[in-house]
Each structure stands twice: as C-alpha cells, then as structure tokens.
GROMACS .gro file of C-alpha atoms in nm:
model
  410
    1MET     CA    1  -0.012   0.011  -0.015
    2THR     CA    2   0.085   0.366  -0.034
    3GLU     CA    3  -0.003   0.687   0.130
    4ARG     CA    4  -0.120   1.023   0.040
    5ALA     CA    5  -0.200   1.316   0.273
    6GLY     CA    6  -0.319   1.033   0.528
    7ARG     CA    7  -0.526   0.832   0.272
    8THR     CA    8  -0.416   0.486   0.201
    9VAL     CA    9  -0.373   0.362  -0.180
   10LYS     CA   10  -0.442  -0.028  -0.242
   11THR     CA   11  -0.185  -0.178  -0.475
   12GLY     CA   12  -0.177  -0.560  -0.606
   13ASN     CA   13  -0.480  -0.708  -0.789
   14GLN     CA   14  -0.727  -0.474  -0.575
   15ALA     CA   15  -0.605  -0.127  -0.727
   16SER     CA   16  -0.878   0.008  -0.889
   17SER     CA   17  -0.895   0.280  -1.178
   18GLY     CA   18  -0.963   0.558  -0.867
   19GLU     CA   19  -0.652   0.411  -0.721
   20LEU     CA   20  -0.437   0.435  -1.005
   21LEU     CA   21  -0.557   0.806  -1.046
   22GLU     CA   22  -0.481   0.897  -0.694
   23LEU     CA   23  -0.118   0.745  -0.762
   24VAL     CA   24  -0.109   0.993  -1.083
   25ARG     CA   25  -0.226   1.269  -0.891
   26SER     CA   26  -0.011   1.258  -0.617
   27GLY     CA   27   0.305   1.224  -0.824
   28ARG     CA   28   0.386   0.884  -0.707
   29ALA     CA   29   0.335   0.721  -1.038
   30THR     CA   30   0.307   0.919  -1.352
   31THR     CA   31   0.390   0.657  -1.625
   32ARG     CA   32   0.244   0.310  -1.723
   33GLY     CA   33   0.549   0.156  -1.613
   34ALA     CA   34   0.569   0.314  -1.270
   35LEU     CA   35   0.179   0.228  -1.226
   36GLN     CA   36   0.292  -0.146  -1.265
   37ARG     CA   37   0.518  -0.148  -1.019
   38ALA     CA   38   0.376   0.049  -0.773
   39THR     CA   39   0.065  -0.171  -0.810
   40GLY     CA   40   0.185  -0.501  -0.903
   41LEU     CA   41  -0.082  -0.508  -1.188
   42SER     CA   42  -0.005  -0.614  -1.527
   43ARG     CA   43   0.058  -0.431  -1.809
   44ALA     CA   44  -0.281  -0.519  -1.971
   45THR     CA   45  -0.457  -0.461  -1.658
   46VAL     CA   46  -0.326  -0.127  -1.594
   47GLY     CA   47  -0.406  -0.018  -1.960
   48GLN     CA   48  -0.769  -0.147  -1.897
   49ARG     CA   49  -0.813   0.044  -1.578
   50LEU     CA   50  -0.637   0.391  -1.716
   51ASP     CA   51  -0.892   0.357  -1.989
   52ARG     CA   52  -1.167   0.398  -1.804
   53LEU     CA   53  -0.975   0.728  -1.687
   54PHE     CA   54  -0.892   0.842  -2.048
   55ARG     CA   55  -1.278   0.807  -2.135
   56ALA     CA   56  -1.423   1.005  -1.845
   57GLY     CA   57  -1.161   1.278  -1.924
   58TRP     CA   58  -1.012   1.293  -1.616
   59LEU     CA   59  -0.657   1.175  -1.718
   60ARG     CA   60  -0.445   1.319  -2.024
   61GLU     CA   61  -0.090   1.214  -2.182
   62GLY     CA   62   0.184   1.453  -2.122
   63ALA     CA   63   0.557   1.494  -2.245
   64GLY     CA   64   0.797   1.200  -2.236
   65GLY     CA   65   0.932   1.131  -1.923
   66PRO     CA   66   1.209   0.947  -1.798
   67VAL     CA   67   1.340   0.616  -1.958
   68ASP     CA   68   1.190   0.335  -1.773
   69SER     CA   69   1.428   0.063  -1.842
   70PRO     CA   70   1.813   0.083  -1.733
   71LEU     CA   71   1.882  -0.090  -2.075
   72GLY     CA   72   1.761   0.267  -2.217
   73GLY     CA   73   1.509   0.325  -2.508
   74ARG     CA   74   1.225   0.581  -2.597
   75PRO     CA   75   1.123   0.762  -2.305
   76SER     CA   76   0.815   0.665  -2.138
   77ILE     CA   77   0.479   0.908  -2.210
   78THR     CA   78   0.370   1.062  -1.875
   79LEU     CA   79   0.036   1.061  -1.730
   80GLU     CA   80  -0.141   1.394  -1.595
   81PHE     CA   81  -0.488   1.465  -1.412
   82ASP     CA   82  -0.658   1.692  -1.650
   83ASP     CA   83  -0.783   1.971  -1.459
   84GLU     CA   84  -0.970   2.092  -1.756
   85HIS     CA   85  -1.251   1.853  -1.760
   86ALA     CA   86  -1.450   2.059  -1.495
   87VAL     CA   87  -1.454   2.350  -1.226
   88VAL     CA   88  -1.523   2.391  -0.877
   89LEU     CA   89  -1.715   2.654  -0.710
   90ALA     CA   90  -1.594   2.802  -0.386
   91ALA     CA   91  -1.742   3.027  -0.132
   92ASP     CA   92  -1.620   3.186   0.188
   93LEU     CA   93  -1.854   3.353   0.416
   94ASP     CA   94  -1.748   3.602   0.699
   95THR     CA   95  -2.022   3.745   0.933
   96ARG     CA   96  -2.072   4.078   0.709
   97HIS     CA   97  -1.888   3.976   0.416
   98GLY     CA   98  -1.842   3.710   0.163
   99ARG     CA   99  -1.646   3.583  -0.123
  100ALA     CA  100  -1.723   3.320  -0.439
  101ALA     CA  101  -1.495   3.205  -0.705
  102VAL     CA  102  -1.477   2.965  -1.000
  103LEU     CA  103  -1.142   2.750  -0.992
  104THR     CA  104  -0.983   2.461  -1.179
  105LEU     CA  105  -0.954   2.159  -1.047
  106THR     CA  106  -0.585   2.241  -0.932
  107GLY     CA  107  -0.701   2.575  -0.758
  108GLU     CA  108  -0.650   2.842  -0.997
  109ILE     CA  109  -0.897   3.117  -0.941
  110LEU     CA  110  -1.071   3.164  -1.258
  111ALA     CA  111  -1.325   3.445  -1.162
  112GLU     CA  112  -1.424   3.581  -0.821
  113HIS     CA  113  -1.634   3.845  -0.650
  114GLY     CA  114  -1.668   3.956  -0.328
  115GLY     CA  115  -1.919   4.209  -0.163
  116PRO     CA  116  -2.117   4.290   0.134
  117LEU     CA  117  -2.338   3.947   0.275
  118VAL     CA  118  -2.459   3.957   0.638
  119VAL     CA  119  -2.483   3.587   0.795
  120ASP     CA  120  -2.744   3.743   1.062
  121ASP     CA  121  -2.974   3.757   0.765
  122GLY     CA  122  -3.023   3.422   0.803
  123PRO     CA  123  -2.932   3.123   0.544
  124GLU     CA  124  -3.219   3.156   0.329
  125ALA     CA  125  -3.117   3.502   0.189
  126VAL     CA  126  -2.755   3.458   0.216
  127LEU     CA  127  -2.728   3.135   0.020
  128GLY     CA  128  -2.980   3.227  -0.233
  129GLU     CA  129  -2.769   3.535  -0.303
  130LEU     CA  130  -2.445   3.309  -0.319
  131GLY     CA  131  -2.641   3.111  -0.613
  132ARG     CA  132  -2.686   3.434  -0.771
  133TRP     CA  133  -2.312   3.502  -0.755
  134PHE     CA  134  -2.205   3.165  -0.916
  135ALA     CA  135  -2.412   3.218  -1.203
  136GLU     CA  136  -2.256   3.554  -1.295
  137LEU     CA  137  -1.911   3.419  -1.185
  138LEU     CA  138  -1.947   3.107  -1.439
  139GLU     CA  139  -2.102   3.364  -1.725
  140LYS     CA  140  -1.792   3.580  -1.670
  141SER     CA  141  -1.521   3.292  -1.646
  142GLY     CA  142  -1.697   3.162  -1.975
  143GLN     CA  143  -1.787   2.839  -1.782
  144ARG     CA  144  -2.081   2.601  -1.855
  145ALA     CA  145  -2.280   2.504  -1.545
  146ASP     CA  146  -2.286   2.160  -1.612
  147ALA     CA  147  -1.903   2.214  -1.618
  148VAL     CA  148  -1.937   2.225  -1.215
  149CYS     CA  149  -1.849   1.914  -1.040
  150GLY     CA  150  -1.886   2.036  -0.698
  151ILE     CA  151  -1.937   2.335  -0.437
  152GLY     CA  152  -1.726   2.415  -0.152
  153LEU     CA  153  -1.834   2.663   0.128
  154ALA     CA  154  -1.684   2.793   0.429
  155VAL     CA  155  -1.861   2.930   0.704
  156PRO     CA  156  -1.770   3.116   1.057
  157GLY     CA  157  -1.900   2.852   1.290
  158PRO     CA  158  -1.850   2.486   1.381
  159VAL     CA  159  -1.962   2.219   1.126
  160ASP     CA  160  -2.062   1.876   1.154
  161SER     CA  161  -1.895   1.703   0.820
  162ASP     CA  162  -2.110   1.445   0.789
  163THR     CA  163  -2.406   1.665   0.719
  164GLY     CA  164  -2.280   1.961   0.657
  165ARG     CA  165  -2.471   2.150   0.912
  166VAL     CA  166  -2.339   2.413   1.155
  167VAL     CA  167  -2.421   2.301   1.537
  168GLN     CA  168  -2.480   2.598   1.767
  169PRO     CA  169  -2.266   2.864   1.599
  170PRO     CA  170  -2.254   3.147   1.825
  171ILE     CA  171  -2.211   3.427   1.573
  172MET     CA  172  -2.485   3.270   1.288
  173PRO     CA  173  -2.791   3.330   1.437
  174GLY     CA  174  -3.069   3.099   1.247
  175TRP     CA  175  -2.815   2.874   1.121
  176ASP     CA  176  -2.808   2.613   1.375
  177GLY     CA  177  -2.898   2.260   1.201
  178TYR     CA  178  -3.017   2.433   0.864
  179ASP     CA  179  -2.994   2.237   0.541
  180ILE     CA  180  -2.696   2.460   0.387
  181ARG     CA  181  -2.640   2.166   0.154
  182GLY     CA  182  -2.980   2.127  -0.007
  183ARG     CA  183  -3.055   2.519  -0.030
  184LEU     CA  184  -2.719   2.624  -0.197
  185GLY     CA  185  -2.773   2.328  -0.450
  186ARG     CA  186  -3.138   2.447  -0.508
  187ALA     CA  187  -2.977   2.818  -0.529
  188PHE     CA  188  -2.723   2.727  -0.772
  189ALA     CA  189  -2.981   2.557  -0.979
  190GLU     CA  190  -3.214   2.839  -0.976
  191HIS     CA  191  -2.974   3.111  -1.080
  192ALA     CA  192  -2.763   2.858  -1.328
  193GLY     CA  193  -3.130   2.813  -1.494
  194THR     CA  194  -3.001   2.430  -1.608
  195GLY     CA  195  -3.273   2.269  -1.367
  196ALA     CA  196  -3.236   1.910  -1.217
  197ASP     CA  197  -2.889   1.814  -1.349
  198THR     CA  198  -2.697   2.142  -1.142
  199ALA     CA  199  -2.955   2.071  -0.832
  200ASP     CA  200  -2.747   1.705  -0.789
  201VAL     CA  201  -2.411   1.897  -0.766
  202PRO     CA  202  -2.237   1.777  -0.459
  203VAL     CA  203  -2.197   2.090  -0.206
  204LEU     CA  204  -1.966   2.043   0.106
  205VAL     CA  205  -1.941   2.259   0.391
  206ASP     CA  206  -1.690   2.317   0.660
  207ASN     CA  207  -1.522   2.589   0.901
  208ASP     CA  208  -1.366   2.878   0.762
  209ALA     CA  209  -1.048   2.855   0.985
  210ASN     CA  210  -1.029   2.458   0.858
  211LEU     CA  211  -1.053   2.574   0.505
  212MET     CA  212  -0.820   2.877   0.537
  213ALA     CA  213  -0.547   2.635   0.729
  214TYR     CA  214  -0.610   2.361   0.459
  215GLY     CA  215  -0.590   2.612   0.180
  216GLU     CA  216  -0.272   2.746   0.304
  217GLN     CA  217  -0.116   2.442   0.404
  218ARG     CA  218  -0.144   2.286   0.088
  219VAL     CA  219   0.006   2.579  -0.114
  220GLY     CA  220   0.263   2.719   0.110
  221TYR     CA  221   0.380   2.436   0.328
  222PRO     CA  222   0.249   2.102   0.203
  223ASP     CA  223   0.596   1.902   0.399
  224CYS     CA  224   0.478   2.049   0.732
  225SER     CA  225   0.286   1.739   0.909
  226ALA     CA  226   0.149   1.947   1.207
  227PHE     CA  227   0.001   2.300   1.084
  228ALA     CA  228  -0.222   2.555   1.269
  229LEU     CA  229  -0.372   2.843   1.150
  230VAL     CA  230  -0.555   3.098   1.376
  231LYS     CA  231  -0.826   3.327   1.249
  232VAL     CA  232  -0.925   3.674   1.440
  233SER     CA  233  -1.192   3.855   1.281
  234THR     CA  234  -1.547   3.907   1.399
  235GLY     CA  235  -1.463   3.610   1.628
  236ILE     CA  236  -1.194   3.354   1.665
  237GLY     CA  237  -1.130   3.035   1.545
  238ALA     CA  238  -0.850   2.803   1.467
  239GLY     CA  239  -0.785   2.526   1.183
  240MET     CA  240  -0.550   2.228   1.227
  241ILE     CA  241  -0.365   2.008   0.949
  242VAL     CA  242  -0.229   1.704   1.075
  243GLY     CA  243  -0.073   1.451   0.837
  244GLY     CA  244  -0.229   1.631   0.539
  245THR     CA  245  -0.585   1.610   0.640
  246VAL     CA  246  -0.800   1.860   0.872
  247TYR     CA  247  -0.854   1.754   1.229
  248ARG     CA  248  -1.183   1.848   1.314
  249GLY     CA  249  -1.257   1.641   1.629
  250ILE     CA  250  -1.541   1.397   1.665
  251ASP     CA  251  -1.816   1.622   1.533
  252GLY     CA  252  -1.655   1.949   1.414
  253GLY     CA  253  -1.596   2.123   1.727
  254ALA     CA  254  -1.213   2.123   1.717
  255GLY     CA  255  -1.034   2.451   1.680
  256ASP     CA  256  -1.300   2.657   1.874
  257ILE     CA  257  -1.032   2.826   2.086
  258GLY     CA  258  -1.235   3.172   2.060
  259HIS     CA  259  -1.444   3.015   2.359
  260ILE     CA  260  -1.170   2.910   2.587
  261ARG     CA  261  -1.207   3.088   2.931
  262VAL     CA  262  -0.935   3.371   3.001
  263GLY     CA  263  -1.078   3.480   3.338
  264ALA     CA  264  -1.217   3.826   3.216
  265ASP     CA  265  -1.604   3.922   3.282
  266ALA     CA  266  -1.658   4.060   2.925
  267LEU     CA  267  -1.994   3.893   2.810
  268CYS     CA  268  -1.939   3.678   2.478
  269ARG     CA  269  -2.183   3.596   2.208
  270CYS     CA  270  -2.210   3.249   2.279
  271GLY     CA  271  -2.376   3.364   2.626
  272SER     CA  272  -2.103   3.295   2.818
  273TYR     CA  273  -1.849   3.558   3.020
  274GLY     CA  274  -1.468   3.559   3.015
  275CYS     CA  275  -1.423   3.387   2.650
  276LEU     CA  276  -1.118   3.486   2.465
  277ALA     CA  277  -1.339   3.635   2.199
  278ALA     CA  278  -1.497   3.854   2.395
  279VAL     CA  279  -1.184   4.029   2.482
  280ALA     CA  280  -0.963   3.981   2.187
  281SER     CA  281  -1.119   3.943   1.862
  282GLY     CA  282  -1.204   4.205   1.607
  283GLY     CA  283  -1.538   4.272   1.713
  284ALA     CA  284  -1.407   4.323   2.103
  285VAL     CA  285  -1.136   4.546   1.945
  286ALA     CA  286  -1.415   4.744   1.755
  287ARG     CA  287  -1.635   4.763   2.053
  288ARG     CA  288  -1.343   4.900   2.268
  289LEU     CA  289  -1.274   5.157   2.010
  290ALA     CA  290  -1.641   5.259   1.978
  291GLU     CA  291  -1.637   5.321   2.347
  292SER     CA  292  -1.351   5.579   2.315
  293GLY     CA  293  -1.561   5.737   2.004
  294VAL     CA  294  -1.373   5.590   1.720
  295PRO     CA  295  -1.603   5.469   1.456
  296ALA     CA  296  -1.569   5.091   1.448
  297ALA     CA  297  -1.833   4.844   1.465
  298SER     CA  298  -1.660   4.495   1.313
  299GLY     CA  299  -1.326   4.331   1.264
  300SER     CA  300  -1.326   4.466   0.909
  301ASP     CA  301  -1.334   4.824   1.047
  302VAL     CA  302  -1.045   4.739   1.270
  303ARG     CA  303  -0.839   4.625   0.984
  304ASP     CA  304  -0.882   4.927   0.804
  305LEU     CA  305  -0.792   5.146   1.096
  306LEU     CA  306  -0.485   4.942   1.138
  307ALA     CA  307  -0.409   4.991   0.771
  308ALA     CA  308  -0.424   5.367   0.824
  309GLY     CA  309  -0.171   5.344   1.147
  310HIS     CA  310  -0.443   5.472   1.356
  311PRO     CA  311  -0.251   5.455   1.726
  312GLU     CA  312  -0.518   5.357   1.938
  313ALA     CA  313  -0.640   5.059   1.727
  314MET     CA  314  -0.248   4.955   1.685
  315ALA     CA  315  -0.225   4.952   2.087
  316LEU     CA  316  -0.538   4.779   2.113
  317ALA     CA  317  -0.435   4.496   1.836
  318ARG     CA  318  -0.133   4.428   2.038
  319GLU     CA  319  -0.302   4.409   2.360
  320ALA     CA  320  -0.540   4.139   2.192
  321GLY     CA  321  -0.244   3.967   2.032
  322ARG     CA  322  -0.096   3.914   2.380
  323GLN     CA  323  -0.419   3.766   2.492
  324VAL     CA  324  -0.444   3.542   2.207
  325GLY     CA  325  -0.067   3.456   2.264
  326ASP     CA  326  -0.138   3.348   2.588
  327VAL     CA  327  -0.396   3.101   2.501
  328LEU     CA  328  -0.189   2.963   2.208
  329ALA     CA  329   0.107   2.867   2.437
  330THR     CA  330  -0.123   2.596   2.518
  331VAL     CA  331  -0.231   2.506   2.184
  332VAL     CA  332   0.140   2.497   2.071
  333THR     CA  333   0.249   2.282   2.382
  334LEU     CA  334  -0.026   2.040   2.297
  335LEU     CA  335  -0.020   2.018   1.884
  336ASN     CA  336   0.357   2.099   1.855
  337PRO     CA  337   0.305   2.238   1.505
  338GLY     CA  338   0.592   2.321   1.247
  339VAL     CA  339   0.397   2.634   1.170
  340LEU     CA  340   0.155   2.851   1.337
  341MET     CA  341  -0.018   3.101   1.094
  342ILE     CA  342  -0.198   3.428   1.204
  343ALA     CA  343  -0.521   3.517   0.969
  344GLY     CA  344  -0.808   3.737   0.979
  345ASP     CA  345  -0.884   4.129   1.016
  346LEU     CA  346  -0.619   4.162   1.291
  347ALA     CA  347  -0.324   3.996   1.123
  348GLY     CA  348  -0.068   4.262   1.101
  349THR     CA  349   0.242   4.374   1.294
  350PRO     CA  350   0.095   4.483   1.620
  351PHE     CA  351  -0.144   4.168   1.674
  352LEU     CA  352   0.146   3.924   1.547
  353THR     CA  353   0.393   4.152   1.785
  354GLY     CA  354   0.153   4.069   2.098
  355VAL     CA  355   0.124   3.718   2.009
  356ARG     CA  356   0.469   3.641   1.988
  357GLU     CA  357   0.528   3.802   2.359
  358LEU     CA  358   0.338   3.581   2.506
  359LEU     CA  359   0.377   3.281   2.322
  360TYR     CA  360   0.761   3.264   2.349
  361GLN     CA  361   0.740   3.409   2.733
  362ARG     CA  362   0.459   3.094   2.822
  363ALA     CA  363   0.556   2.815   2.604
  364LEU     CA  364   0.851   2.595   2.712
  365PRO     CA  365   1.132   2.638   2.466
  366ARG     CA  366   1.090   2.243   2.340
  367SER     CA  367   0.761   2.383   2.203
  368THR     CA  368   0.887   2.656   2.017
  369ALA     CA  369   1.202   2.542   1.895
  370HIS     CA  370   1.121   2.437   1.568
  371LEU     CA  371   0.812   2.651   1.524
  372ASP     CA  372   0.751   2.915   1.263
  373VAL     CA  373   0.494   3.205   1.354
  374VAL     CA  374   0.395   3.387   1.006
  375THR     CA  375   0.086   3.559   0.896
  376SER     CA  376  -0.110   3.455   0.579
  377ARG     CA  377   0.041   3.393   0.253
  378LEU     CA  378  -0.318   3.387   0.062
  379GLY     CA  379  -0.489   3.651   0.220
  380GLU     CA  380  -0.869   3.651   0.149
  381ARG     CA  381  -0.838   3.370  -0.077
  382ALA     CA  382  -0.729   3.106   0.167
  383GLY     CA  383  -1.095   2.997   0.234
  384LEU     CA  384  -1.152   2.979  -0.131
  385VAL     CA  385  -0.870   2.768  -0.196
  386GLY     CA  386  -0.911   2.533   0.102
  387ALA     CA  387  -1.308   2.513  -0.003
  388GLY     CA  388  -1.200   2.432  -0.361
  389ALA     CA  389  -0.900   2.187  -0.240
  390MET     CA  390  -1.177   1.989  -0.020
  391VAL     CA  391  -1.438   1.944  -0.286
  392VAL     CA  392  -1.153   1.842  -0.510
  393GLU     CA  393  -1.000   1.569  -0.272
  394TYR     CA  394  -1.356   1.432  -0.192
  395LEU     CA  395  -1.467   1.366  -0.558
  396TYR     CA  396  -1.157   1.200  -0.665
  397ALA     CA  397  -1.041   0.992  -0.375
  398PRO     CA  398  -1.031   0.640  -0.501
  399GLU     CA  399  -1.379   0.518  -0.363
  400ARG     CA  400  -1.583   0.820  -0.443
  401ALA     CA  401  -1.406   0.825  -0.812
  402GLU     CA  402  -1.506   0.440  -0.863
  403GLU     CA  403  -1.889   0.534  -0.775
  404ARG     CA  404  -1.845   0.853  -1.031
  405LEU     CA  405  -1.684   0.634  -1.296
  406ALA     CA  406  -1.954   0.388  -1.269
  407ALA     CA  407  -2.252   0.667  -1.271
  408LEU     CA  408  -2.069   0.793  -1.605
  409GLY     CA  409  -2.077   0.432  -1.741
  410VAL     CA  410  -1.699   0.379  -1.837
   0.00000   0.00000   0.00000
C-alpha cells in the first residue's frame, strides 16, 4: 500500500482505476510502467483501468518522461490529471462579507467576486445570494453550469462534516441545524437555469478556519505535518492540519479556541462570560474603539484602521495579540506544530507582535524551537482555495472516483 495525505492507496490486484488516479495525482507514479511497479498489476490490467480514466476525461498524456528501462529506449509517456474537464465553485462567508469564485481542479481562480453579505440575514437569503453570484461568475469565466463538479463553502461556525450543518454557531443566528447543502444546491440550480442536473451537484461545507488552514498548508507548507492557523476577525477560531488532513474532532468542534475562558468578565456572543473572543477578537477591539469615540463596528473596520496606522487601534491590537498568545502557548504545547499562522482582520504587525511576546514567554522552549509564527500567504483567498481543494479531494478520492466512473458508464 502507499499513502497520500493520510489516505491509503491499495496496491496489488485490488488496485482500482480510482487508485491509479490517486497515484498519478500524487506524483507517486506518472507512467504506465511506474503504475505497474507501484501496484503489481499487469500491463494489460493497468491499460484497461487507465482507459476508464481517459474515457471520463480525467487523465491526459503529457510529455515523455524518464526512460523506464535501465537498458535505454524511448522515454515513457507521462500521465497527468486533466484539470480542464471540470470546474469547482467555492465561497467563503464572514459575518458581514462574502467571497465566491470559480476554480480549476488544481486551484487556479478563474473568476471571483466579493461583497457585503451579512450572515445575520439568515441562511435562506445568504445562500440564495451566493447562488446568484455563482451563476454570474460562471458567465464571467466562460464556463458552463454543467462543467461544475462540486461546490465548497466555508462558514464562520462549527460544522458537522457528515451532514454539512452548523452546530450551535455563536455568530450565525438562525443557521443552527439548517440544511445548507440542500439550499445552496437549489439556489445554484435556480440561478444557473439548468434545472435538475445542477441541483444534484455535491455541496460540501466546513468551518472557515479549517478551510483557510487547508488552503494555506497545501499551497505554502505541503511538507508540514502539523500546521495550525488562527483566524482573528469578528470571532476567533483555529484550523489544524495533521498528517495532511483537517483535524475536526469527533463532531467538528475542534479549534474553537475563541470560547476558551481567560478570566475576564466580558459577555461573549455565545452567552458565557470571559471567552477569549469576548476580549481579543476583531469585534471586541471594535467595541473598545467605539467606546472611546472611534467609529468601528466590526473586525473589518479595525483592519482598515490598522492599515491607516491608527495609534489606538494598533495599541489595542497588540494587547489582543498578547491575550491570544497566552492561549496559543497551550495550543502549541499540545499540538507541537511546525507552523503557526495568524490570519484574519487583525493579522498585522501589532497583533503578531503581541502574540509572539506571550507565546514565547509562556510556552516551553522545546515547543517553540522549530516553530515558525507567520501571517497568511493567500490572504482573503485562503478560504476559497481550501474550499475548492476540499471538493476536489472528496470527488477524486479512490472510492468516490470509482462510484463516479460507474455513474458515467465508463
């Protein structure tokens, strides 16, 4: 057997077309000869199983690769995953803003749109608007609706990955238990105007910090086996990638560090007192600025003030960073990540300075000896890239790929 991103790929006579595709996509075996050696399958069997992938349009032949035989001869034809046979739709919701995009199967953004989208307006309205954005983006990118193989959505709340429903989200009133998958699929079908075919497009939903972490780790730190991202915006949440896969806990609640108690008496939106998010989130900083007469209502307002060098905003952001860094000392000790990434509205120099001050003061030197504390590389696109990658990994995983090939009749 071989493994990729925590996924086991069968070898031997049991290796399926989906598993051969996995070997090609991972780069472990990119010629017919290499696939024979990796799986133990005969040349004829490899050919038969590859033929299904060619007929589905999932594979293509590339340039000649290295010579397989030590005796020399003509170079082998390489095999490549064909990322042009379909596209993915992705969206990332914050509390007051949304982004959506059309992506290739390898994560290139073909068209994107961002604009006001308030989660407090409720899932019916918000998801309906996303369906409209998707239809417009497909037209802008020159893609047909029937080219869409899946939709990925990042939301600012804990998600049960089995059902795609958010579970008691503190900053998403009216969304608890709502059928996000069904509504978003219908909204896309309605606005794309192609009926039942698009209504059946798979919709996957995950927490925004999880998907930001997934996108950032895959693009910038693919060799990091323990990666943590902390998003500090209206709320605070963390995403963790362990062994190449998102660590979600047993029901999607992992990483909800914004509701760790820090001993303060501030009331949190979850209804409890003393949560980290109540004192150190973008929303908390905005409230403190508003109380002192500075116009600020959200984390995005704080971000704008920080960009303008507003002294009080910078001081409060640094203080918030120290409070978050105190909590992250425990997170780093528990997870022992190689990379700790700070993202979101407050992810600038003042906040990062505060995080480092307390993190390195409170955590054991052993836990931070090989730790890189960095800021986001992908910026506002991180959630989109992660959502797109989630869809692709789901659809082209060996077992799911076999199901789809059978449904295509190849």
